[in-house]
């Protein structure tokens, strides 16, 4: 089959609670490597997020409006099973620092053991996002910290609304 090329599809999984500029950086750069990226929110019923799945999906779609070749979904269960069902041949993961490496490496090895046909591709987060995480952003915002340069405008607005509503109740 000379000339036949497989479509390069990656899953970019995460909780995205909330989506950050670091996530968007990974997606933008990942699009240079993949024909399509499925940005997928992991639904973990054991974790209580700040935002509902629907709110996170809205913020993801709004934040990534200008990026072509994306689709959005939610999943639960094993990531490699979801990747296989979605027709993906790769998992895209971002790493901020050495502290992420051991955990991400273990996940990648387990995923490889579960399905050898799904590859994991790591991209280092851009330097300006290296200390940015959803957890740190939520904590800063909760106490009135300015997070405007760490998240898309729609996310900043929703976080402010969420914490104002919590203070009133």
Coordinates of C-alpha atoms in Angstrom, one line a residue:
X1 CA 0.0 0.0 0.0
X2 CA 2.5 2.6 -1.1
X3 CA 1.3 6.1 -0.4
X4 CA -1.2 5.1 2.2
X5 CA -1.0 7.3 5.3
X6 CA -2.7 6.7 8.6
X7 CA -4.5 9.6 10.0
X8 CA -2.6 10.7 13.2
X9 CA -5.2 11.1 15.9
X10 CA -4.3 11.8 19.6
X11 CA -6.4 11.9 22.7
X12 CA -5.5 14.8 25.1
X13 CA -7.1 13.6 28.3
X14 CA -7.5 15.6 31.5
X15 CA -9.9 16.8 34.2
X16 CA -9.6 20.4 32.8
X17 CA -11.0 21.8 36.1
X18 CA -10.4 24.4 34.7
X19 CA -8.6 24.6 31.4
X20 CA -5.5 26.7 31.6
X21 CA -3.3 28.5 29.1
X22 CA -0.8 25.7 29.6
X23 CA -3.4 23.2 28.3
X24 CA -4.0 25.4 25.3
X25 CA -0.3 25.6 24.6
X26 CA 0.0 21.8 24.6
X27 CA -3.0 21.5 22.2
X28 CA -1.6 24.2 19.8
X29 CA 1.8 22.5 19.6
X30 CA 0.2 19.1 19.5
X31 CA -1.7 20.1 16.4
X32 CA 1.6 20.4 14.6
X33 CA 2.2 16.7 15.2
X34 CA -1.3 15.3 14.8
X35 CA -4.0 15.6 12.2
X36 CA -6.7 15.6 14.9
X37 CA -6.8 15.9 18.6
X38 CA -9.7 14.7 20.8
X39 CA -9.7 16.8 23.9
X40 CA -11.4 14.5 26.4
X41 CA -12.5 15.2 29.9
X42 CA -12.1 12.3 32.2
X43 CA -15.3 11.8 34.2
X44 CA -14.2 10.5 37.6
X45 CA -17.2 10.1 39.9
X46 CA -14.8 9.8 42.9
X47 CA -13.5 13.4 42.4
X48 CA -15.5 16.5 43.2
X49 CA -14.5 19.2 40.8
X50 CA -15.0 22.9 41.1
X51 CA -16.8 22.9 37.7
X52 CA -19.4 20.4 36.4
X53 CA -18.5 18.4 33.3
X54 CA -20.9 20.6 31.2
X55 CA -19.2 23.8 32.5
X56 CA -15.7 22.4 31.7
X57 CA -16.8 21.4 28.2
X58 CA -18.2 24.8 27.6
X59 CA -15.0 26.5 28.7
X60 CA -12.8 24.1 26.7
X61 CA -14.8 24.8 23.5
X62 CA -14.8 28.5 24.1
X63 CA -11.1 28.6 24.9
X64 CA -10.0 26.6 21.9
X65 CA -12.5 28.1 19.3
X66 CA -9.8 29.2 16.9
X67 CA -7.9 25.9 16.8
X68 CA -8.8 23.6 13.9
X69 CA -8.7 19.9 14.0
X70 CA -10.1 19.5 17.5
X71 CA -13.1 17.5 18.8
X72 CA -14.3 17.4 22.4
X73 CA -15.6 14.5 24.4
X74 CA -15.9 13.0 27.9
X75 CA -15.0 9.5 28.9
X76 CA -14.7 7.2 31.9
X77 CA -12.9 3.9 32.3
X78 CA -9.5 3.1 30.9
X79 CA -7.9 5.7 28.7
X80 CA -6.5 3.2 26.2
X81 CA -9.9 1.6 25.7
X82 CA -11.4 5.1 25.0
X83 CA -8.5 5.8 22.7
X84 CA -9.0 2.6 20.8
X85 CA -12.8 3.2 20.5
X86 CA -12.1 6.7 19.3
X87 CA -9.7 5.6 16.5
X88 CA -6.8 7.4 18.2
X89 CA -3.3 6.1 17.8
X90 CA -1.7 8.3 20.4
X91 CA -2.2 9.9 23.8
X92 CA -0.9 13.4 24.2
X93 CA 0.4 14.4 27.6
X94 CA 2.0 17.6 28.8
X95 CA 4.7 17.7 31.4
X96 CA 5.6 20.8 33.4
X97 CA 8.6 19.7 35.4
X98 CA 10.6 16.8 36.6
X99 CA 8.0 16.2 39.3
X100 CA 5.5 15.2 36.6
X101 CA 7.8 12.8 35.0
X102 CA 7.7 9.8 37.3
X103 CA 3.9 9.7 37.5
X104 CA 3.5 10.3 33.7
X105 CA 6.1 7.7 32.9
X106 CA 4.3 5.1 35.0
X107 CA 1.0 5.9 33.3
X108 CA 2.6 5.6 29.9
X109 CA 4.1 2.2 30.7
X110 CA 0.8 0.9 32.0
X111 CA -1.1 2.2 29.0
X112 CA 1.6 0.6 26.7
X113 CA 1.2 -2.8 28.6
X114 CA -2.6 -2.6 28.2
X115 CA -2.5 -1.6 24.5
X116 CA 0.8 -1.7 22.5
X117 CA -0.8 0.1 19.5
X118 CA -1.5 3.3 21.4
X119 CA 1.6 5.5 21.8
X120 CA 2.1 8.2 24.4
X121 CA 3.7 11.4 23.3
X122 CA 5.0 13.9 25.9
X123 CA 5.3 17.6 25.2
X124 CA 7.1 19.8 27.6
X125 CA 4.9 22.8 28.7
X126 CA 6.1 26.1 27.5
X127 CA 8.4 27.9 30.0
X128 CA 5.8 30.5 30.9
X129 CA 3.3 27.8 32.0
X130 CA 5.8 25.5 33.8
X131 CA 4.4 26.4 37.3
X132 CA 0.8 26.6 36.2
X133 CA -1.7 24.0 37.3
X134 CA -5.4 24.0 37.6
X135 CA -5.1 23.3 41.4
X136 CA -2.8 26.3 42.0
X137 CA -4.9 28.5 39.8
X138 CA -8.1 27.6 41.8
X139 CA -6.4 28.2 45.1
X140 CA -5.1 31.6 44.0
X141 CA -8.4 32.7 42.6
X142 CA -10.3 31.5 45.8
X143 CA -8.3 34.0 47.8
X144 CA -8.6 36.8 45.3
X145 CA -5.4 36.3 43.4
X146 CA -5.1 37.7 39.8
X147 CA -5.1 34.7 37.4
X148 CA -5.9 36.6 34.2
X149 CA -2.6 35.8 32.5
X150 CA -2.9 32.0 33.4
X151 CA -6.3 31.2 32.0
X152 CA -8.4 32.1 29.0
X153 CA -10.8 35.1 29.6
X154 CA -13.9 32.8 29.7
X155 CA -12.3 30.7 32.4
X156 CA -11.3 33.8 34.4
X157 CA -14.9 35.0 34.3
X158 CA -16.3 31.7 35.3
X159 CA -13.9 31.2 38.2
X160 CA -14.7 34.7 39.6
X161 CA -18.4 33.9 39.3
X162 CA -18.0 30.5 41.0
X163 CA -16.1 31.9 44.0
X164 CA -18.5 34.9 44.4
X165 CA -21.5 32.5 44.4
X166 CA -19.7 30.3 47.0
X167 CA -19.1 33.3 49.3
X168 CA -22.8 34.2 49.2
X169 CA -24.0 30.8 50.2

